[in-house]
Amino acid sequence: MTRLAVFDCDGTLVDGQASICEAMEAGFAAADLPMPDRNDIRRMVGLSLPMALAELAPDASEEQRAHAVDAYKESFFTARSEGRVDEPLYDGMKELLHTLRDEGWQLAVATGKSDRGLTAVLAAHGITDLFVSLQTADRHPSKPDPTMLAAAMFDAGAMPEGTVMIGDTTFDIHMGRAARTRCIGVDWGYHETHELIEAGAVGVASTMDELKALIDG
């Protein structure tokens, strides 16, 4: 049976919170919306950008949200082109990915990032070729809808019983549960451990060794 490990990106593979918060603040400023607290922004990481805006600015008009989305994208693109985007891999993640691949796991990403953003961050860390499937919010409904996870399983030729979803937010866990996969949380991201367990994670890792053990089951 094919074994597939599907990773969220921001808050799971990489720590991109600073760049995300800066771009979101640029979007809110451009749309003349009240500035959200950074902790509230971080808690929305993982959702598609339009859905995150809807959660953070529920009283905004559709026109304001659309303007904020465009300004967010422009801000992020400008920051990346100027070398100001900071998205470091979490310590030990690259080694873990190589170990899993060498042990026969298929690897995939399911993320609220755009295609362009995911391509850039994976290329920057030299890990693009480790993944057999890359699924983003550009081509699928936002998490927790399971469509992007189903697409990753299709690409890998995997079944739900052979698939594990790894993420730092309840959005990831709810998506995995909806797709009938095993779900694992990590505590270095943007939602609390108790939230991940309550959402249905079989465990929450604090270290890469713990994550490896949970993935192996």
Tab-separated table of C-alpha atoms in Angstrom, residues 41-192:
chain	number	residue	atom	x	y	z
A	41	ILE	CA	-3.841	37.067	11.598
A	42	ARG	CA	-1.657	34.123	12.589
A	43	ARG	CA	-4.692	32.093	13.602
A	44	MET	CA	-6.103	32.467	10.071
A	45	VAL	CA	-2.930	31.139	8.401
A	46	GLY	CA	-3.863	28.059	6.408
A	47	LEU	CA	-7.132	29.371	5.031
A	48	SER	CA	-7.307	30.693	1.496
A	49	LEU	CA	-6.681	34.437	1.362
A	50	PRO	CA	-10.325	35.401	0.575
A	51	MET	CA	-11.606	33.212	3.415
A	52	ALA	CA	-9.034	34.620	5.846
A	53	LEU	CA	-10.134	38.152	4.895
A	54	ALA	CA	-13.756	37.216	5.457
A	55	GLU	CA	-12.896	35.947	8.953
A	56	LEU	CA	-10.723	38.943	9.863
A	57	ALA	CA	-13.011	41.617	8.385
A	58	PRO	CA	-16.562	40.249	8.586
A	59	ASP	CA	-18.117	43.694	8.266
A	60	ALA	CA	-16.105	44.749	5.203
A	61	SER	CA	-17.740	45.039	1.815
A	62	GLU	CA	-16.887	42.599	-0.958
A	63	GLU	CA	-15.144	45.458	-2.750
A	64	GLN	CA	-12.984	46.203	0.295
A	65	ARG	CA	-12.050	42.549	0.721
A	66	ALA	CA	-11.160	42.237	-2.958
A	67	HIS	CA	-8.990	45.354	-2.689
A	68	ALA	CA	-7.284	43.931	0.422
A	69	VAL	CA	-6.604	40.612	-1.348
A	70	ASP	CA	-5.015	42.390	-4.312
A	71	ALA	CA	-2.909	44.604	-2.043
A	72	TYR	CA	-1.790	41.586	-0.003
A	73	LYS	CA	-0.627	39.803	-3.146
A	74	GLU	CA	1.153	42.891	-4.446
A	75	SER	CA	2.879	43.445	-1.097
A	76	PHE	CA	4.028	39.844	-0.861
A	77	PHE	CA	5.241	39.805	-4.470
A	78	THR	CA	7.185	43.027	-3.968
A	79	ALA	CA	8.744	41.758	-0.742
A	80	ARG	CA	9.779	38.496	-2.411
A	81	SER	CA	11.256	40.270	-5.439
A	82	GLU	CA	13.273	42.491	-3.087
A	83	GLY	CA	14.491	39.540	-1.022
A	84	ARG	CA	12.564	40.574	2.092
A	85	VAL	CA	10.386	37.472	2.511
A	86	ASP	CA	11.522	35.372	5.474
A	87	GLU	CA	10.202	31.788	5.377
A	88	PRO	CA	12.769	29.576	7.148
A	89	LEU	CA	12.282	25.835	7.340
A	90	TYR	CA	11.772	24.634	10.876
A	91	ASP	CA	14.953	23.082	12.289
A	92	GLY	CA	15.262	19.442	11.254
A	93	MET	CA	12.408	19.514	8.733
A	94	LYS	CA	14.580	19.094	5.645
A	95	GLU	CA	16.301	16.077	7.187
A	96	LEU	CA	12.937	14.574	8.166
A	97	LEU	CA	11.572	14.956	4.646
A	98	HIS	CA	14.617	13.237	3.158
A	99	THR	CA	14.365	10.415	5.696
A	100	LEU	CA	10.700	9.821	4.955
A	101	ARG	CA	11.306	9.824	1.217
A	102	ASP	CA	14.250	7.429	1.588
A	103	GLU	CA	12.064	5.090	3.666
A	104	GLY	CA	9.486	4.871	0.889
A	105	TRP	CA	6.978	7.542	1.828
A	106	GLN	CA	5.402	9.614	-0.915
A	107	LEU	CA	5.314	13.292	0.104
A	108	ALA	CA	2.868	16.064	-0.783
A	109	VAL	CA	1.891	19.587	0.245
A	110	ALA	CA	-1.644	20.902	0.775
A	111	THR	CA	-1.624	24.606	1.582
A	112	GLY	CA	-3.572	27.833	1.595
A	113	LYS	CA	-0.646	29.492	-0.218
A	114	SER	CA	-0.816	30.383	-3.894
A	115	ASP	CA	0.903	28.287	-6.548
A	116	ARG	CA	3.479	31.038	-6.996
A	117	GLY	CA	4.147	31.327	-3.270
A	118	LEU	CA	4.510	27.597	-2.714
A	119	THR	CA	6.768	27.170	-5.742
A	120	ALA	CA	9.017	29.975	-4.516
A	121	VAL	CA	9.411	28.750	-0.946
A	122	LEU	CA	10.097	25.128	-1.894
A	123	ALA	CA	12.626	26.193	-4.527
A	124	ALA	CA	14.350	28.511	-2.062
A	125	HIS	CA	14.986	25.558	0.250
A	126	GLY	CA	15.849	23.086	-2.508
A	127	ILE	CA	13.115	20.624	-1.611
A	128	THR	CA	10.720	20.835	-4.568
A	129	ASP	CA	11.738	17.454	-5.980
A	130	LEU	CA	10.856	15.666	-2.733
A	131	PHE	CA	7.128	16.089	-3.371
A	132	VAL	CA	4.944	14.125	-5.766
A	133	SER	CA	1.976	16.487	-5.429
A	134	LEU	CA	1.592	20.202	-4.662
A	135	GLN	CA	-1.926	21.404	-3.944
A	136	THR	CA	-2.817	25.046	-3.248
A	137	ALA	CA	-5.776	27.339	-2.690
A	138	ASP	CA	-5.397	28.642	-6.254
A	139	ARG	CA	-6.987	25.470	-7.604
A	140	HIS	CA	-9.171	24.200	-4.770
A	141	PRO	CA	-11.670	25.346	-2.166
A	142	SER	CA	-10.116	26.571	1.062
A	143	LYS	CA	-9.391	24.241	3.932
A	144	PRO	CA	-11.080	22.555	5.686
A	145	ASP	CA	-12.721	21.380	2.446
A	146	PRO	CA	-10.953	18.079	1.644
A	147	THR	CA	-10.675	18.602	-2.116
A	148	MET	CA	-6.964	19.470	-2.200
A	149	LEU	CA	-6.120	16.510	0.034
A	150	ALA	CA	-8.131	14.206	-2.232
A	151	ALA	CA	-6.174	15.568	-5.211
A	152	ALA	CA	-2.864	14.824	-3.460
A	153	MET	CA	-3.978	11.244	-2.788
A	154	PHE	CA	-5.021	10.858	-6.411
A	155	ASP	CA	-1.626	12.101	-7.647
A	156	ALA	CA	0.234	9.719	-5.339
A	157	GLY	CA	-2.025	6.744	-5.947
A	158	ALA	CA	-2.768	6.591	-2.222
A	159	MET	CA	-5.862	5.666	-0.261
A	160	PRO	CA	-7.100	7.426	2.892
A	161	GLU	CA	-6.007	4.533	5.091
A	162	GLY	CA	-2.424	4.921	3.856
A	163	THR	CA	-2.370	8.721	4.131
A	164	VAL	CA	-1.457	11.018	6.993
A	165	MET	CA	-2.157	14.768	7.097
A	166	ILE	CA	0.335	16.850	9.083
A	167	GLY	CA	-0.476	20.423	10.076
A	168	ASP	CA	-0.391	23.101	12.740
A	169	THR	CA	-4.004	24.304	12.607
A	170	THR	CA	-7.454	22.902	13.150
A	171	PHE	CA	-8.119	23.681	9.480
A	172	ASP	CA	-5.583	20.984	8.564
A	173	ILE	CA	-6.992	18.478	11.042
A	174	HIS	CA	-10.602	19.051	9.971
A	175	MET	CA	-9.555	18.669	6.319
A	176	GLY	CA	-7.828	15.385	7.078
A	177	ARG	CA	-10.774	14.097	9.060
A	178	ALA	CA	-13.117	15.007	6.210
A	179	ALA	CA	-10.878	13.033	3.832
A	180	ARG	CA	-10.796	10.086	6.297
A	181	THR	CA	-7.002	10.229	6.747
A	182	ARG	CA	-4.983	9.961	9.928
A	183	CYS	CA	-4.166	13.446	11.248
A	184	ILE	CA	-1.110	14.666	13.157
A	185	GLY	CA	-0.562	18.097	14.662
A	186	VAL	CA	2.644	20.031	15.316
A	187	ASP	CA	2.999	22.487	18.184
A	188	TRP	CA	5.383	24.949	16.516
A	189	GLY	CA	2.687	26.596	14.404
A	190	TYR	CA	-0.335	28.805	14.935
A	191	HIS	CA	-2.972	26.816	16.878
A	192	GLU	CA	-2.755	25.364	20.372
